[in-house]
Amino acid sequence: QVQLQESGPGLVKPSQTLSLTCTVSGASITTAYYHWSWIRQPPGKGLEWIGYMDYSGSTYFSPSLKSRTSISGDTAKNQFTLQLSSATPEDTALYFCARISQSAIDYWGQGTQVTVSS
């Protein structure tokens, strides 16, 4: 059974870097050809794709967030981490990590709320 679990601060101050980690169990982040993704849902809005890291460590980001986003993997811990720099209140959202298989999400984390506020 594949499980994903998000972790990180629930409160971030404006201009700081928002950092979240997804711990994966039941699958390896280096197994071809899975992609490991971050998605968010702002209050009252729909899902927004942030970006993903593939099994080789290559990354792809939403054009609207690309300049502020990085995703990296830790193969020893089987984790991948999102960093979103220069956070603003507009980054307040429920953040999910997920696995993509054959262009579709087959597993989701439960989500973690992040609020950007002073």
mmCIF file of N, CA and C in Angstrom:
data_model
loop_
_atom_site.group_PDB
_atom_site.id
_atom_site.type_symbol
_atom_site.label_atom_id
_atom_site.label_comp_id
_atom_site.label_asym_id
_atom_site.label_seq_id
_atom_site.Cartn_x
_atom_site.Cartn_y
_atom_site.Cartn_z
ATOM 1 N N GLN A 1 0.845 -1.192 0.000
ATOM 2 C CA GLN A 1 0.000 0.000 0.000
ATOM 3 C C GLN A 1 0.888 1.252 0.000
ATOM 4 N N VAL A 2 0.683 2.110 -0.972
ATOM 5 C CA VAL A 2 1.461 3.343 -1.066
ATOM 6 C C VAL A 2 0.814 4.399 -0.178
ATOM 7 N N GLN A 3 1.627 5.064 0.605
ATOM 8 C CA GLN A 3 1.135 6.146 1.453
ATOM 9 C C GLN A 3 2.048 7.351 1.319
ATOM 10 N N LEU A 4 1.449 8.526 1.319
ATOM 11 C CA LEU A 4 2.183 9.788 1.274
ATOM 12 C C LEU A 4 1.721 10.640 2.453
ATOM 13 N N GLN A 5 2.676 11.287 3.108
ATOM 14 C CA GLN A 5 2.356 12.096 4.274
ATOM 15 C C GLN A 5 3.108 13.423 4.213
ATOM 16 N N GLU A 6 2.349 14.516 4.193
ATOM 17 C CA GLU A 6 2.954 15.842 4.187
ATOM 18 C C GLU A 6 3.333 16.267 5.605
ATOM 19 N N SER A 7 4.392 17.054 5.721
ATOM 20 C CA SER A 7 4.774 17.612 7.012
ATOM 21 C C SER A 7 5.464 18.953 6.786
ATOM 22 N N GLY A 8 5.340 19.821 7.789
ATOM 23 C CA GLY A 8 5.957 21.132 7.710
ATOM 24 C C GLY A 8 5.197 22.136 8.539
ATOM 25 N N PRO A 9 5.722 23.361 8.632
ATOM 26 C CA PRO A 9 5.065 24.383 9.443
ATOM 27 C C PRO A 9 3.684 24.740 8.912
ATOM 28 N N GLY A 10 2.766 24.955 9.807
ATOM 29 C CA GLY A 10 1.429 25.367 9.421
ATOM 30 C C GLY A 10 1.290 26.874 9.274
ATOM 31 N N LEU A 11 2.280 27.601 9.761
ATOM 32 C CA LEU A 11 2.251 29.067 9.692
ATOM 33 C C LEU A 11 3.598 29.574 9.190
ATOM 34 N N VAL A 12 3.548 30.396 8.172
ATOM 35 C CA VAL A 12 4.753 30.988 7.567
ATOM 36 C C VAL A 12 4.557 32.496 7.490
ATOM 37 N N LYS A 13 5.586 33.235 7.790
ATOM 38 C CA LYS A 13 5.486 34.699 7.705
ATOM 39 C C LYS A 13 5.703 35.152 6.271
ATOM 40 N N PRO A 14 5.057 36.238 5.887
ATOM 41 C CA PRO A 14 5.271 36.784 4.539
ATOM 42 C C PRO A 14 6.756 37.041 4.272
ATOM 43 N N SER A 15 7.168 36.774 3.058
ATOM 44 C CA SER A 15 8.529 36.911 2.536
ATOM 45 C C SER A 15 9.429 35.731 2.905
ATOM 46 N N GLN A 16 8.999 34.882 3.820
ATOM 47 C CA GLN A 16 9.798 33.713 4.166
ATOM 48 C C GLN A 16 9.577 32.591 3.139
ATOM 49 N N THR A 17 10.375 31.539 3.251
ATOM 50 C CA THR A 17 10.242 30.394 2.359
ATOM 51 C C THR A 17 9.340 29.339 2.995
ATOM 52 N N LEU A 18 8.340 28.959 2.252
ATOM 53 C CA LEU A 18 7.430 27.892 2.654
ATOM 54 C C LEU A 18 8.086 26.562 2.276
ATOM 55 N N SER A 19 8.241 25.676 3.250
ATOM 56 C CA SER A 19 8.916 24.410 2.998
ATOM 57 C C SER A 19 8.079 23.257 3.536
ATOM 58 N N LEU A 20 7.767 22.304 2.680
ATOM 59 C CA LEU A 20 6.991 21.125 3.052
ATOM 60 C C LEU A 20 7.693 19.867 2.559
ATOM 61 N N THR A 21 7.585 18.809 3.342
ATOM 62 C CA THR A 21 8.175 17.531 2.977
ATOM 63 C C THR A 21 7.096 16.475 2.855
ATOM 64 N N CYS A 22 7.238 15.614 1.866
ATOM 65 C CA CYS A 22 6.335 14.489 1.673
ATOM 66 C C CYS A 22 7.134 13.206 1.892
ATOM 67 N N THR A 23 6.708 12.417 2.858
ATOM 68 C CA THR A 23 7.351 11.137 3.127
ATOM 69 C C THR A 23 6.536 10.035 2.466
ATOM 70 N N VAL A 24 7.220 9.226 1.671
ATOM 71 C CA VAL A 24 6.562 8.178 0.893
ATOM 72 C C VAL A 24 6.874 6.806 1.490
ATOM 73 N N SER A 25 5.866 5.980 1.632
ATOM 74 C CA SER A 25 6.062 4.596 2.055
ATOM 75 C C SER A 25 5.320 3.679 1.084
ATOM 76 N N GLY A 26 5.845 2.485 0.927
ATOM 77 C CA GLY A 26 5.215 1.519 0.025
ATOM 78 C C GLY A 26 5.634 1.646 -1.421
ATOM 79 N N ALA A 27 6.498 2.619 -1.725
ATOM 80 C CA ALA A 27 7.018 2.811 -3.076
ATOM 81 C C ALA A 27 8.287 3.641 -2.971
ATOM 82 N N SER A 28 9.154 3.504 -3.968
ATOM 83 C CA SER A 28 10.390 4.278 -3.992
ATOM 84 C C SER A 28 10.255 5.463 -4.933
ATOM 85 N N ILE A 29 10.767 6.617 -4.510
ATOM 86 C CA ILE A 29 10.685 7.806 -5.364
ATOM 87 C C ILE A 29 11.598 7.698 -6.583
ATOM 88 N N THR A 30 12.445 6.671 -6.631
ATOM 89 C CA THR A 30 13.335 6.491 -7.775
ATOM 90 C C THR A 30 12.830 5.429 -8.755
ATOM 91 N N THR A 31 11.675 4.881 -8.492
ATOM 92 C CA THR A 31 11.127 3.867 -9.390
ATOM 93 C C THR A 31 10.591 4.511 -10.668
ATOM 94 N N ALA A 32 11.080 4.049 -11.818
ATOM 95 C CA ALA A 32 10.563 4.534 -13.094
ATOM 96 C C ALA A 32 9.101 4.058 -13.250
ATOM 97 N N TYR A 33 8.221 4.751 -13.731
ATOM 98 C CA TYR A 33 8.239 6.062 -14.297
ATOM 99 C C TYR A 33 7.280 6.962 -13.535
ATOM 100 N N TYR A 34 7.338 6.918 -12.242
ATOM 101 C CA TYR A 34 6.455 7.733 -11.433
ATOM 102 C C TYR A 34 6.959 9.172 -11.324
ATOM 103 N N HIS A 35 5.998 10.067 -11.155
ATOM 104 C CA HIS A 35 6.288 11.463 -10.891
ATOM 105 C C HIS A 35 5.706 11.819 -9.532
ATOM 106 N N TRP A 36 6.390 12.663 -8.801
ATOM 107 C CA TRP A 36 5.999 13.027 -7.440
ATOM 108 C C TRP A 36 5.666 14.506 -7.409
ATOM 109 N N SER A 37 4.418 14.779 -7.084
ATOM 110 C CA SER A 37 3.855 16.101 -7.346
ATOM 111 C C SER A 37 3.426 16.843 -6.096
ATOM 112 N N TRP A 38 3.375 18.158 -6.221
ATOM 113 C CA TRP A 38 2.768 19.033 -5.215
ATOM 114 C C TRP A 38 1.600 19.778 -5.851
ATOM 115 N N ILE A 39 0.506 19.851 -5.116
ATOM 116 C CA ILE A 39 -0.739 20.480 -5.552
ATOM 117 C C ILE A 39 -1.287 21.247 -4.354
ATOM 118 N N ARG A 40 -1.961 22.353 -4.608
ATOM 119 C CA ARG A 40 -2.542 23.100 -3.501
ATOM 120 C C ARG A 40 -3.959 23.539 -3.824
ATOM 121 N N GLN A 41 -4.690 23.866 -2.766
ATOM 122 C CA GLN A 41 -6.047 24.368 -2.920
ATOM 123 C C GLN A 41 -6.240 25.559 -1.998
ATOM 124 N N PRO A 42 -6.233 26.775 -2.554
ATOM 125 C CA PRO A 42 -6.493 27.960 -1.733
ATOM 126 C C PRO A 42 -7.926 27.944 -1.211
ATOM 127 N N PRO A 43 -8.203 28.671 -0.143
ATOM 128 C CA PRO A 43 -9.554 28.700 0.420
ATOM 129 C C PRO A 43 -10.590 29.137 -0.613
ATOM 130 N N GLY A 44 -11.625 28.352 -0.790
ATOM 131 C CA GLY A 44 -12.710 28.700 -1.691
ATOM 132 C C GLY A 44 -12.388 28.578 -3.168
ATOM 133 N N LYS A 45 -11.230 27.983 -3.482
ATOM 134 C CA LYS A 45 -10.819 27.870 -4.889
ATOM 135 C C LYS A 45 -10.558 26.408 -5.253
ATOM 136 N N GLY A 46 -10.282 26.179 -6.512
ATOM 137 C CA GLY A 46 -10.007 24.843 -6.990
ATOM 138 C C GLY A 46 -8.558 24.427 -6.800
ATOM 139 N N LEU A 47 -8.262 23.217 -7.220
ATOM 140 C CA LEU A 47 -6.908 22.689 -7.109
ATOM 141 C C LEU A 47 -5.965 23.398 -8.083
ATOM 142 N N GLU A 48 -4.746 23.643 -7.614
ATOM 143 C CA GLU A 48 -3.720 24.268 -8.436
ATOM 144 C C GLU A 48 -2.475 23.388 -8.429
ATOM 145 N N TRP A 49 -2.033 22.993 -9.602
ATOM 146 C CA TRP A 49 -0.829 22.187 -9.698
ATOM 147 C C TRP A 49 0.401 23.084 -9.517
ATOM 148 N N ILE A 50 1.319 22.674 -8.661
ATOM 149 C CA ILE A 50 2.523 23.457 -8.381
ATOM 150 C C ILE A 50 3.697 22.954 -9.226
ATOM 151 N N GLY A 51 3.892 21.628 -9.214
ATOM 152 C CA GLY A 51 5.009 21.073 -9.962
ATOM 153 C C GLY A 51 5.257 19.633 -9.554
ATOM 154 N N TYR A 52 6.229 19.014 -10.225
ATOM 155 C CA TYR A 52 6.579 17.655 -9.846
ATOM 156 C C TYR A 52 8.046 17.360 -10.104
ATOM 157 N N MET A 53 8.482 16.299 -9.430
ATOM 158 C CA MET A 53 9.821 15.756 -9.623
ATOM 159 C C MET A 53 9.659 14.350 -10.173
ATOM 160 N N ASP A 54 10.396 14.013 -11.230
ATOM 161 C CA ASP A 54 10.235 12.662 -11.728
ATOM 162 C C ASP A 54 11.230 11.710 -11.053
ATOM 163 N N TYR A 55 11.197 10.458 -11.460
ATOM 164 C CA TYR A 55 11.971 9.403 -10.794
ATOM 165 C C TYR A 55 13.478 9.632 -10.919
ATOM 166 N N SER A 56 13.888 10.419 -11.923
ATOM 167 C CA SER A 56 15.311 10.695 -12.106
ATOM 168 C C SER A 56 15.756 11.959 -11.385
ATOM 169 N N GLY A 57 14.802 12.673 -10.788
ATOM 170 C CA GLY A 57 15.111 13.915 -10.096
ATOM 171 C C GLY A 57 14.887 15.166 -10.925
ATOM 172 N N SER A 58 14.491 15.017 -12.174
ATOM 173 C CA SER A 58 14.161 16.185 -12.999
ATOM 174 C C SER A 58 12.871 16.811 -12.490
ATOM 175 N N THR A 59 12.799 18.136 -12.626
ATOM 176 C CA THR A 59 11.642 18.849 -12.089
ATOM 177 C C THR A 59 10.926 19.681 -13.155
ATOM 178 N N TYR A 60 9.627 19.895 -12.921
ATOM 179 C CA TYR A 60 8.779 20.659 -13.837
ATOM 180 C C TYR A 60 7.814 21.476 -12.977
ATOM 181 N N PHE A 61 7.643 22.763 -13.326
ATOM 182 C CA PHE A 61 6.837 23.637 -12.480
ATOM 183 C C PHE A 61 5.770 24.371 -13.269
ATOM 184 N N SER A 62 4.713 24.755 -12.543
ATOM 185 C CA SER A 62 3.712 25.630 -13.124
ATOM 186 C C SER A 62 4.389 26.935 -13.532
ATOM 187 N N PRO A 63 4.097 27.434 -14.730
ATOM 188 C CA PRO A 63 4.730 28.689 -15.165
ATOM 189 C C PRO A 63 4.499 29.844 -14.196
ATOM 190 N N SER A 64 3.341 29.873 -13.572
ATOM 191 C CA SER A 64 3.022 30.988 -12.682
ATOM 192 C C SER A 64 3.817 30.941 -11.374
ATOM 193 N N LEU A 65 4.379 29.795 -11.031
ATOM 194 C CA LEU A 65 5.100 29.644 -9.771
ATOM 195 C C LEU A 65 6.575 29.297 -9.977
ATOM 196 N N LYS A 66 6.967 29.108 -11.206
ATOM 197 C CA LYS A 66 8.291 28.577 -11.515
ATOM 198 C C LYS A 66 9.431 29.380 -10.895
ATOM 199 N N SER A 67 9.293 30.695 -10.893
ATOM 200 C CA SER A 67 10.398 31.535 -10.415
ATOM 201 C C SER A 67 10.619 31.415 -8.914
ATOM 202 N N ARG A 68 9.631 30.895 -8.182
ATOM 203 C CA ARG A 68 9.724 30.830 -6.717
ATOM 204 C C ARG A 68 9.776 29.404 -6.179
ATOM 205 N N THR A 69 9.754 28.403 -7.065
ATOM 206 C CA THR A 69 9.535 27.022 -6.626
ATOM 207 C C THR A 69 10.738 26.128 -6.866
ATOM 208 N N SER A 70 10.981 25.257 -5.921
ATOM 209 C CA SER A 70 11.933 24.169 -6.138
ATOM 210 C C SER A 70 11.374 22.903 -5.489
ATOM 211 N N ILE A 71 11.695 21.768 -6.086
ATOM 212 C CA ILE A 71 11.336 20.458 -5.531
ATOM 213 C C ILE A 71 12.590 19.602 -5.579
ATOM 214 N N SER A 72 12.885 18.968 -4.460
ATOM 215 C CA SER A 72 14.081 18.126 -4.389
ATOM 216 C C SER A 72 13.749 16.826 -3.669
ATOM 217 N N GLY A 73 14.565 15.800 -3.921
ATOM 218 C CA GLY A 73 14.322 14.496 -3.324
ATOM 219 C C GLY A 73 15.445 14.056 -2.411
ATOM 220 N N ASP A 74 15.102 13.264 -1.422
ATOM 221 C CA ASP A 74 16.073 12.634 -0.526
ATOM 222 C C ASP A 74 15.837 11.125 -0.636
ATOM 223 N N THR A 75 16.677 10.477 -1.432
ATOM 224 C CA THR A 75 16.443 9.052 -1.687
ATOM 225 C C THR A 75 16.676 8.208 -0.437
ATOM 226 N N ALA A 76 17.561 8.643 0.437
ATOM 227 C CA ALA A 76 17.833 7.875 1.650
ATOM 228 C C ALA A 76 16.608 7.824 2.560
ATOM 229 N N LYS A 77 15.877 8.931 2.595
ATOM 230 C CA LYS A 77 14.677 9.008 3.449
ATOM 231 C C LYS A 77 13.400 8.741 2.661
ATOM 232 N N ASN A 78 13.527 8.597 1.335
ATOM 233 C CA ASN A 78 12.362 8.406 0.463
ATOM 234 C C ASN A 78 11.358 9.540 0.648
ATOM 235 N N GLN A 79 11.888 10.757 0.564
ATOM 236 C CA GLN A 79 11.080 11.961 0.736
ATOM 237 C C GLN A 79 11.331 12.917 -0.427
ATOM 238 N N PHE A 80 10.363 13.797 -0.658
ATOM 239 C CA PHE A 80 10.608 14.911 -1.565
ATOM 240 C C PHE A 80 10.035 16.174 -0.939
ATOM 241 N N THR A 81 10.717 17.274 -1.217
ATOM 242 C CA THR A 81 10.464 18.528 -0.505
ATOM 243 C C THR A 81 10.130 19.657 -1.461
ATOM 244 N N LEU A 82 9.125 20.423 -1.087
ATOM 245 C CA LEU A 82 8.726 21.630 -1.812
ATOM 246 C C LEU A 82 9.267 22.838 -1.074
ATOM 247 N N GLN A 83 9.846 23.757 -1.825
ATOM 248 C CA GLN A 83 10.204 25.053 -1.276
ATOM 249 C C GLN A 83 9.616 26.137 -2.160
ATOM 250 N N LEU A 84 8.880 27.034 -1.543
ATOM 251 C CA LEU A 84 8.249 28.155 -2.245
ATOM 252 C C LEU A 84 8.743 29.428 -1.569
ATOM 253 N N SER A 85 9.571 30.174 -2.288
ATOM 254 C CA SER A 85 10.209 31.342 -1.684
ATOM 255 C C SER A 85 9.297 32.568 -1.743
ATOM 256 N N SER A 86 9.663 33.574 -0.977
ATOM 257 C CA SER A 86 8.948 34.871 -0.972
ATOM 258 C C SER A 86 7.442 34.677 -0.801
ATOM 259 N N ALA A 87 7.064 33.923 0.222
ATOM 260 C CA ALA A 87 5.652 33.604 0.431
ATOM 261 C C ALA A 87 4.830 34.872 0.670
ATOM 262 N N THR A 88 3.605 34.845 0.166
ATOM 263 C CA THR A 88 2.634 35.917 0.378
ATOM 264 C C THR A 88 1.341 35.291 0.914
ATOM 265 N N PRO A 89 0.432 36.110 1.420
ATOM 266 C CA PRO A 89 -0.851 35.548 1.896
ATOM 267 C C PRO A 89 -1.593 34.761 0.805
ATOM 268 N N GLU A 90 -1.319 35.083 -0.466
ATOM 269 C CA GLU A 90 -1.958 34.344 -1.566
ATOM 270 C C GLU A 90 -1.472 32.901 -1.659
ATOM 271 N N ASP A 91 -0.403 32.567 -0.953
ATOM 272 C CA ASP A 91 0.081 31.177 -0.907
ATOM 273 C C ASP A 91 -0.602 30.367 0.181
ATOM 274 N N THR A 92 -1.473 30.993 0.940
ATOM 275 C CA THR A 92 -2.246 30.267 1.938
ATOM 276 C C THR A 92 -3.123 29.237 1.246
ATOM 277 N N ALA A 93 -2.995 27.974 1.656
ATOM 278 C CA ALA A 93 -3.726 26.906 0.966
ATOM 279 C C ALA A 93 -3.572 25.593 1.717
ATOM 280 N N LEU A 94 -4.370 24.641 1.294
ATOM 281 C CA LEU A 94 -4.201 23.250 1.702
ATOM 282 C C LEU A 94 -3.258 22.618 0.680
ATOM 283 N N TYR A 95 -2.128 22.129 1.147
ATOM 284 C CA TYR A 95 -1.099 21.583 0.255
ATOM 285 C C TYR A 95 -1.126 20.055 0.290
ATOM 286 N N PHE A 96 -1.092 19.477 -0.906
ATOM 287 C CA PHE A 96 -1.098 18.027 -1.046
ATOM 288 C C PHE A 96 0.148 17.565 -1.792
ATOM 289 N N CYS A 97 0.671 16.413 -1.410
ATOM 290 C CA CYS A 97 1.619 15.715 -2.273
ATOM 291 C C CYS A 97 0.887 14.519 -2.881
ATOM 292 N N ALA A 98 1.361 14.093 -4.039
ATOM 293 C CA ALA A 98 0.668 13.043 -4.763
ATOM 294 C C ALA A 98 1.631 12.320 -5.694
ATOM 295 N N ARG A 99 1.267 11.099 -6.068
ATOM 296 C CA ARG A 99 2.048 10.352 -7.047
ATOM 297 C C ARG A 99 1.289 10.321 -8.374
ATOM 298 N N ILE A 100 2.019 10.559 -9.441
ATOM 299 C CA ILE A 100 1.455 10.499 -10.786
ATOM 300 C C ILE A 100 1.950 9.232 -11.466
ATOM 301 N N SER A 101 1.013 8.464 -11.985
ATOM 302 C CA SER A 101 1.340 7.258 -12.729
ATOM 303 C C SER A 101 0.565 7.273 -14.037
ATOM 304 N N GLN A 102 1.266 7.175 -15.152
ATOM 305 C CA GLN A 102 0.636 7.194 -16.479
ATOM 306 C C GLN A 102 -0.287 8.400 -16.623
ATOM 307 N N SER A 103 0.213 9.549 -16.258
ATOM 308 C CA SER A 103 -0.458 10.838 -16.426
ATOM 309 C C SER A 103 -1.670 11.039 -15.532
ATOM 310 N N ALA A 104 -1.851 10.204 -14.555
ATOM 311 C CA ALA A 104 -2.970 10.379 -13.627
ATOM 312 C C ALA A 104 -2.477 10.202 -12.197
ATOM 313 N N ILE A 105 -3.106 10.920 -11.284
ATOM 314 C CA ILE A 105 -2.742 10.785 -9.875
ATOM 315 C C ILE A 105 -3.391 9.526 -9.319
ATOM 316 N N ASP A 106 -2.542 8.639 -8.768
ATOM 317 C CA ASP A 106 -3.117 7.421 -8.209
ATOM 318 C C ASP A 106 -3.065 7.378 -6.677
ATOM 319 N N TYR A 107 -2.220 8.205 -6.077
ATOM 320 C CA TYR A 107 -2.184 8.292 -4.625
ATOM 321 C C TYR A 107 -2.001 9.742 -4.197
ATOM 322 N N TRP A 108 -2.720 10.115 -3.128
ATOM 323 C CA TRP A 108 -2.665 11.445 -2.548
ATOM 324 C C TRP A 108 -2.243 11.360 -1.085
ATOM 325 N N GLY A 109 -1.578 12.410 -0.612
ATOM 326 C CA GLY A 109 -1.440 12.585 0.821
ATOM 327 C C GLY A 109 -2.734 13.166 1.370
ATOM 328 N N GLN A 110 -2.831 13.248 2.688
ATOM 329 C CA GLN A 110 -4.075 13.750 3.287
ATOM 330 C C GLN A 110 -4.168 15.267 3.223
ATOM 331 N N GLY A 111 -3.058 15.930 2.962
ATOM 332 C CA GLY A 111 -3.056 17.381 2.870
ATOM 333 C C GLY A 111 -2.638 18.038 4.168
ATOM 334 N N THR A 112 -2.008 19.203 4.045
ATOM 335 C CA THR A 112 -1.609 19.968 5.224
ATOM 336 C C THR A 112 -1.901 21.446 4.973
ATOM 337 N N GLN A 113 -2.486 22.095 5.949
ATOM 338 C CA GLN A 113 -2.847 23.507 5.825
ATOM 339 C C GLN A 113 -1.633 24.387 6.107
ATOM 340 N N VAL A 114 -1.387 25.318 5.213
ATOM 341 C CA VAL A 114 -0.341 26.312 5.424
ATOM 342 C C VAL A 114 -0.968 27.697 5.323
ATOM 343 N N THR A 115 -0.739 28.496 6.335
ATOM 344 C CA THR A 115 -1.216 29.874 6.355
ATOM 345 C C THR A 115 -0.029 30.813 6.326
ATOM 346 N N VAL A 116 -0.084 31.788 5.429
ATOM 347 C CA VAL A 116 0.975 32.803 5.349
ATOM 348 C C VAL A 116 0.431 34.084 5.967
ATOM 349 N N SER A 117 0.976 34.434 7.102
ATOM 350 C CA SER A 117 0.466 35.588 7.841
ATOM 351 C C SER A 117 1.519 36.062 8.825
ATOM 352 N N SER A 118 1.508 37.364 9.063
ATOM 353 C CA SER A 118 2.429 37.911 10.060
ATOM 354 C C SER A 118 1.819 37.852 11.445
#
